[in-house]
PDB file of C-alpha atoms in Angstrom:
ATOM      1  CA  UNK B   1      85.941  69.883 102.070  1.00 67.00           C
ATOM      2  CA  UNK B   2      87.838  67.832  99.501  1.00 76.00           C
ATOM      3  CA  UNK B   3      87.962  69.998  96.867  1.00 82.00           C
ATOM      4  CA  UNK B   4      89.062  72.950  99.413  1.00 84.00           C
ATOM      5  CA  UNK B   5      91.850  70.413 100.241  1.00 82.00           C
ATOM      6  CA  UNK B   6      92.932  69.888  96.593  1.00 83.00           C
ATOM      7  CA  UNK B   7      92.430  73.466  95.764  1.00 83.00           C
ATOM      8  CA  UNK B   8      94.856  74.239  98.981  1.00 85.00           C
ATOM      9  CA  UNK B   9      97.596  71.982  97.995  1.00 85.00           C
ATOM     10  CA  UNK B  10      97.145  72.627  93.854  1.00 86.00           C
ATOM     11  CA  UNK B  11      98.106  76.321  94.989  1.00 88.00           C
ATOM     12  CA  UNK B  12     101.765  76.795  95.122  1.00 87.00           C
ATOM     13  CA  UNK B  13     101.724  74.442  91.755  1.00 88.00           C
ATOM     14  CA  UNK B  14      99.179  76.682  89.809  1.00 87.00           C
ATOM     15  CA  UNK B  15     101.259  80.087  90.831  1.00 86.00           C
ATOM     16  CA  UNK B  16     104.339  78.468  89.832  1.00 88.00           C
ATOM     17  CA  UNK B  17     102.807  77.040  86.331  1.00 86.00           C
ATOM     18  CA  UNK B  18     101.928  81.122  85.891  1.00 84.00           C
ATOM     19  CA  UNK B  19     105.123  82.137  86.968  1.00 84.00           C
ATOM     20  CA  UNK B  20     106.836  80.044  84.456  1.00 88.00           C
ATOM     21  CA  UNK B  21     104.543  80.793  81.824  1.00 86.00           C
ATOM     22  CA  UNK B  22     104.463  84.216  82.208  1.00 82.00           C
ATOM     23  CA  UNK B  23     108.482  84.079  82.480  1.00 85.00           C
ATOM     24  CA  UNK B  24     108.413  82.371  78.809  1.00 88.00           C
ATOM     25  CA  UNK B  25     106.232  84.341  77.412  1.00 85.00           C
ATOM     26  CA  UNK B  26     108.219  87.632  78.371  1.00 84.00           C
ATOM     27  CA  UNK B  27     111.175  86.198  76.842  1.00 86.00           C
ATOM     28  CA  UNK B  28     109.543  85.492  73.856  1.00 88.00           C
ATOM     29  CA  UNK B  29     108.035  89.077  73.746  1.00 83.00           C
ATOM     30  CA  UNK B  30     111.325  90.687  74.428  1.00 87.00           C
ATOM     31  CA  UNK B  31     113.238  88.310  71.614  1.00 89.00           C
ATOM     32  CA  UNK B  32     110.192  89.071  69.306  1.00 87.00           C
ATOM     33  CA  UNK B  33     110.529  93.318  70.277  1.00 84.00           C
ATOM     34  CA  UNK B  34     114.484  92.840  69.551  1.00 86.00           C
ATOM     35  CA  UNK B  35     113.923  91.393  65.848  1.00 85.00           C
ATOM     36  CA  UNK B  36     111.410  94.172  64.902  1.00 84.00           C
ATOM     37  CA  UNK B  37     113.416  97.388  66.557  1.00 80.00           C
ATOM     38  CA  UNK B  38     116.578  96.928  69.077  1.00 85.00           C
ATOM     39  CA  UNK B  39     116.505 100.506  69.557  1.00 83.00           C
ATOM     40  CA  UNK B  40     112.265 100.757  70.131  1.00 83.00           C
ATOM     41  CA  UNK B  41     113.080  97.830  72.829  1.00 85.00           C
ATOM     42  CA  UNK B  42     116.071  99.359  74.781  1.00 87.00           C
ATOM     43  CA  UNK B  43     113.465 102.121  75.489  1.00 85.00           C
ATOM     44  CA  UNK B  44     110.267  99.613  76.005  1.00 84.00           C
ATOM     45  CA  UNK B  45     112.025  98.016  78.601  1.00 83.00           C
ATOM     46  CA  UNK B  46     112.998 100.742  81.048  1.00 86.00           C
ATOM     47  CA  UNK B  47     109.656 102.030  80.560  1.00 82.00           C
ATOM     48  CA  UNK B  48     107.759  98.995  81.294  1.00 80.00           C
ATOM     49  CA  UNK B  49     110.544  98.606  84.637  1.00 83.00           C
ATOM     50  CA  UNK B  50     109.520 102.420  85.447  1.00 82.00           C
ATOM     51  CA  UNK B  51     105.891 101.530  85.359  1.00 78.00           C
ATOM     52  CA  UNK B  52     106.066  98.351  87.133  1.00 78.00           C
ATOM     53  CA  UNK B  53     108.143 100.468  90.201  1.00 83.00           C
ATOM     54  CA  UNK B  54     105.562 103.152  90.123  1.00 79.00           C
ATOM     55  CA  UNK B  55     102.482 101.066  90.777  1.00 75.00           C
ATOM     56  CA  UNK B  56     104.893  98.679  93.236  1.00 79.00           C
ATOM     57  CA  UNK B  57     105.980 101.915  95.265  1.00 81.00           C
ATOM     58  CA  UNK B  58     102.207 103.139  95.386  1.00 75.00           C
ATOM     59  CA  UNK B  59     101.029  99.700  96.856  1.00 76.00           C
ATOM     60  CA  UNK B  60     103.468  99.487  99.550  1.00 82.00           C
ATOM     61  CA  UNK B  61     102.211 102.818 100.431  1.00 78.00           C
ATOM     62  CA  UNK B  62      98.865 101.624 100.833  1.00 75.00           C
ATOM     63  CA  UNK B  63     100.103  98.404 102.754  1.00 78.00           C
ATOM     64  CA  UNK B  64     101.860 101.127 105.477  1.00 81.00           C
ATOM     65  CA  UNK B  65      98.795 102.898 105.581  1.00 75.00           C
ATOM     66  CA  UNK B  66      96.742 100.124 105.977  1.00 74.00           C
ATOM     67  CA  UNK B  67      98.929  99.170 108.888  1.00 79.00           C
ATOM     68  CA  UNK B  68      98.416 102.356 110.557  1.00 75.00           C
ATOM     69  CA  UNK B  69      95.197 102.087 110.193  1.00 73.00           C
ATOM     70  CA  UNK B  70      94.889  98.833 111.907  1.00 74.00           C
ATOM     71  CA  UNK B  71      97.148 100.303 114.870  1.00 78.00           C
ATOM     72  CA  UNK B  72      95.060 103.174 115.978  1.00 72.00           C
ATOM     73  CA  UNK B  73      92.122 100.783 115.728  1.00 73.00           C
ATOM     74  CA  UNK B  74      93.589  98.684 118.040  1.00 79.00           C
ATOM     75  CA  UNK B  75      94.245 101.453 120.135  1.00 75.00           C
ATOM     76  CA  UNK B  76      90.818 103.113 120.197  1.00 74.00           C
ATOM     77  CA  UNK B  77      89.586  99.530 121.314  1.00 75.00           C
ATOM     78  CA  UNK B  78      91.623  99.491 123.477  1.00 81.00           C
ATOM     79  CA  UNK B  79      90.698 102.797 124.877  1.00 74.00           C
ATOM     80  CA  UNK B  80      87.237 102.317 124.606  1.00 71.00           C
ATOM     81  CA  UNK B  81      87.961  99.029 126.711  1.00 77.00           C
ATOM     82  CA  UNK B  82      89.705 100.577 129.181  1.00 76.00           C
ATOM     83  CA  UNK B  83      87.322 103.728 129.823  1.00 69.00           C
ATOM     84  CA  UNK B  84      84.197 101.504 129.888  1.00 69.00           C
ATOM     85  CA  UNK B  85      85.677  99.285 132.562  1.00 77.00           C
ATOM     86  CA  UNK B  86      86.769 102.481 134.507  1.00 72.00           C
ATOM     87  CA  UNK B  87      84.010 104.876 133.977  1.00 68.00           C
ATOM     88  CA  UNK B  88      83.048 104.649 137.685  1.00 72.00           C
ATOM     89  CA  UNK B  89      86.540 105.473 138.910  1.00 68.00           C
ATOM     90  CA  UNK B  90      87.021 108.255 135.567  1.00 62.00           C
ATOM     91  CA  UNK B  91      83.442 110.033 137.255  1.00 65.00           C
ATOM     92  CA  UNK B  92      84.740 109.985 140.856  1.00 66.00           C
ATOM     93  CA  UNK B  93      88.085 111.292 140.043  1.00 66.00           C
ATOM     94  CA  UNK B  94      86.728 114.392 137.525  1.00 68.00           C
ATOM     95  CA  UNK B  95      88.722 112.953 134.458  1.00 72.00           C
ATOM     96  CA  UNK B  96      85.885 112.546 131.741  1.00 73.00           C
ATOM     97  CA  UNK B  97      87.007 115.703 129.881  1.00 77.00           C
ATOM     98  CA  UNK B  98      90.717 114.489 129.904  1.00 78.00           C
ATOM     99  CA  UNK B  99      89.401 110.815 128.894  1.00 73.00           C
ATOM    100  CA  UNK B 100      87.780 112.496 125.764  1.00 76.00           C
ATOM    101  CA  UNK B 101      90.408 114.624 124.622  1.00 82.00           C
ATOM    102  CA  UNK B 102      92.252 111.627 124.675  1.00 77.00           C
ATOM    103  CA  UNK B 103      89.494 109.342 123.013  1.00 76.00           C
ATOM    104  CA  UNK B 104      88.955 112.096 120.393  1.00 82.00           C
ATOM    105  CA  UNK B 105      92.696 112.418 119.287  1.00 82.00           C
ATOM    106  CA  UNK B 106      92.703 108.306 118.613  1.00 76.00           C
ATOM    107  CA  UNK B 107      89.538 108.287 116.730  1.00 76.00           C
ATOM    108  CA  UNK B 108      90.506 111.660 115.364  1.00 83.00           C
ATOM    109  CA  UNK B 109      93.940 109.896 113.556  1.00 77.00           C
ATOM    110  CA  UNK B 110      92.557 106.747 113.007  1.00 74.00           C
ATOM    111  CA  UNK B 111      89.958 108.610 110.655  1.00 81.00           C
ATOM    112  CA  UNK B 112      92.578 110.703 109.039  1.00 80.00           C
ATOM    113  CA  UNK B 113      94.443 108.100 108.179  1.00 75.00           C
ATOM    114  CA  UNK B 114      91.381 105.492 106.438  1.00 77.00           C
ATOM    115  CA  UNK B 115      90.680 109.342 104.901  1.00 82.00           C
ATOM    116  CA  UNK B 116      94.326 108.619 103.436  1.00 75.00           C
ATOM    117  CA  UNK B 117      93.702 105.062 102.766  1.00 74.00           C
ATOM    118  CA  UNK B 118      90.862 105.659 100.536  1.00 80.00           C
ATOM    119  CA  UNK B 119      92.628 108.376  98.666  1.00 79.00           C
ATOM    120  CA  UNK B 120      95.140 106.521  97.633  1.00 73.00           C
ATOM    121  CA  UNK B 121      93.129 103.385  96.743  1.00 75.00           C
ATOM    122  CA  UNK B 122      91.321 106.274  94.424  1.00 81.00           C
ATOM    123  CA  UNK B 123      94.113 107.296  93.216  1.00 76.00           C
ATOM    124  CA  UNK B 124      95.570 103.706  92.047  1.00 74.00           C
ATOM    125  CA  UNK B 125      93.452 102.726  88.688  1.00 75.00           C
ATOM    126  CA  UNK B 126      93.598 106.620  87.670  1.00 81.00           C
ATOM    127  CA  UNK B 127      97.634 106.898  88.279  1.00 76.00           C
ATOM    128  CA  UNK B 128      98.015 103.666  86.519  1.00 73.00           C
ATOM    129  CA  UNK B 129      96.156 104.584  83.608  1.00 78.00           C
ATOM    130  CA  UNK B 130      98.008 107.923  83.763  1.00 81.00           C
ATOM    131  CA  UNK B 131     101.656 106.804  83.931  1.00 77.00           C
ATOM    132  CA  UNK B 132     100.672 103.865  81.185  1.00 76.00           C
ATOM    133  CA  UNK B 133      99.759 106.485  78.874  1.00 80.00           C
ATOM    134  CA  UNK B 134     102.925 108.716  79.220  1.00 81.00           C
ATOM    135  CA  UNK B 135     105.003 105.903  78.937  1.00 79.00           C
ATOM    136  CA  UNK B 136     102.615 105.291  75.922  1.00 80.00           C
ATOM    137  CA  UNK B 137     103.516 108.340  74.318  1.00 84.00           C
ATOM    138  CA  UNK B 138     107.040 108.129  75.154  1.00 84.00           C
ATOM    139  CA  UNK B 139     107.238 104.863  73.312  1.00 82.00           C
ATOM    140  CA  UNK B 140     104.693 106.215  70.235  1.00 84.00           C
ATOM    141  CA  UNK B 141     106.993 109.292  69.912  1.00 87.00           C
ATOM    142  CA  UNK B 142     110.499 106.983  70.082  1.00 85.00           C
ATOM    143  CA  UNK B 143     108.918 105.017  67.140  1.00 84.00           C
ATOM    144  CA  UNK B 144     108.069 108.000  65.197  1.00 86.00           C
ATOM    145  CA  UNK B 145     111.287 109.478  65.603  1.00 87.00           C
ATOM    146  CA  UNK B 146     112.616 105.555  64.226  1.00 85.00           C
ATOM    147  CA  UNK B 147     109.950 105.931  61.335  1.00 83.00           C
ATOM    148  CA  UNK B 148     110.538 109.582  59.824  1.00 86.00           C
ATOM    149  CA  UNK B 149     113.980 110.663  61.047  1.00 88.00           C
ATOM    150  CA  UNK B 150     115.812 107.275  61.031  1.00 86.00           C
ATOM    151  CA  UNK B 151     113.325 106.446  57.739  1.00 84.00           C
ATOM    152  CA  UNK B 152     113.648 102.234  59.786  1.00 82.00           C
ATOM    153  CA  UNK B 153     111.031  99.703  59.787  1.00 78.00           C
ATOM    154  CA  UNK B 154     107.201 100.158  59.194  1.00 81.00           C
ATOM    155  CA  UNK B 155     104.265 101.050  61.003  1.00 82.00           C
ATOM    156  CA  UNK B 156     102.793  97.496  61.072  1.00 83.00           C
ATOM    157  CA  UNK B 157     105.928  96.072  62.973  1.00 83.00           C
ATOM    158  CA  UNK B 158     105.724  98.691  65.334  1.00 83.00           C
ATOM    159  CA  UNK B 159     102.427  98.233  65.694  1.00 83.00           C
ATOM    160  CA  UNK B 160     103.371  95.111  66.718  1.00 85.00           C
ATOM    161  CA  UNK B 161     106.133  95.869  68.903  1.00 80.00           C
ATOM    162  CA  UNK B 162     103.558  97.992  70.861  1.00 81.00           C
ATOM    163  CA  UNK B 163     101.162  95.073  71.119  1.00 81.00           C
ATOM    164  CA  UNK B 164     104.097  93.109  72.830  1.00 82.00           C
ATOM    165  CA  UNK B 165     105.147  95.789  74.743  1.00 82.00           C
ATOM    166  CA  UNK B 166     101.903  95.999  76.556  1.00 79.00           C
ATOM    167  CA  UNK B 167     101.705  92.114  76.740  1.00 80.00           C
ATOM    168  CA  UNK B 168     104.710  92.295  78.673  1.00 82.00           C
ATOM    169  CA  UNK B 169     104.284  95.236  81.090  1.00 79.00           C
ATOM    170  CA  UNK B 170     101.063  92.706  81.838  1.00 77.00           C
ATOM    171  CA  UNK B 171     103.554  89.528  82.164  1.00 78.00           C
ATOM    172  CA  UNK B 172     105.488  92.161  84.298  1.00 76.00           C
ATOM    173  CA  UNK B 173     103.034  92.862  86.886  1.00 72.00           C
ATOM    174  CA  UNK B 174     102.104  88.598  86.819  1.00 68.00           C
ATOM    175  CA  UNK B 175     105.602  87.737  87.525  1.00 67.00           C
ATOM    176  CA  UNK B 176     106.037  90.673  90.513  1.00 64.00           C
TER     177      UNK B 176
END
């Protein structure tokens, strides 16, 4: 109960700690990227921005989804509520086949749209990895281009600049 308490109130102080640290160590990563290419980072950081929107824009679908998913459950209890505590006036009055239809179209969304849900929480690790590795080659093919056409730096600073790149897509997603 006490450590519940502690943990409870530590909370907010342990995100911000992260938040800070994870703000520091981006700047460091971006001041670090800047002294090994200026060019290679201009294009890092849009990339790394692109990738953080992507998997921002997919999780706010999934929050609407998951919304609408929670609505039409509410409204098949609801329904289910309401024809259970009618079903003796629903068999008098001839309505059961207009109460199903009814019935069936609410559980008949509500189960297209966890159908949806679920596809798109399938679809978040693979699109992830996906758009990380095109950005991935968009960034490998940027520092060739620097390398052999420019003939600037060498591979073990880009190398390096990659490492931090990746750090701070990861810093990125801690901050957001």
């Amino acid at each position: 109960l006490f450590t519940d308490f502690v943990r409870r109130t530590l909370d907010p102080l342990l995100k911000a700690n992260l938040a800070i640290s994870s703000l520091f160590s981006l700047v460091a990563y971006v001041i670090i990227m800047f002294t090994i290419s200026w060019r290679t980072t201009l294009i890092a950081l849009p990339l790394i921005a692109l990738l953080h929107l992507s998997a921002g824009s997919l999780l706010k679908r999934m929050q609407l989804q998951s919304c609408a998913v929670a609505a039409q459950h509410q409204a098949l209890s609801k329904k289910v509520v309401e024809i259970l505590s009618l079903l003796p006036l629903v068999r008098t009055s001839d309505t059961q086949e207009i109460e199903r239809k009814r019935f069936n179209t609410i559980s008949d969304t509500e189960t297209r749209i966890e159908f949806r849900l679920q596809s798109l929480q399938a679809l978040i690790d693979p699109l992830r990895e996906f758009l990380t590795l095109i950005l991935a080659l968009l960034l490998f093919a940027f520092i060739a281009y620097e390398l052999f056409v420019l003939n600037e730096g060498d591979i073990a600073s880009f190398m390096v600049l990659g490492y931090l790149a990746q750090n701070a897509a990861v810093k990125v997603g801690m901050l957001t």
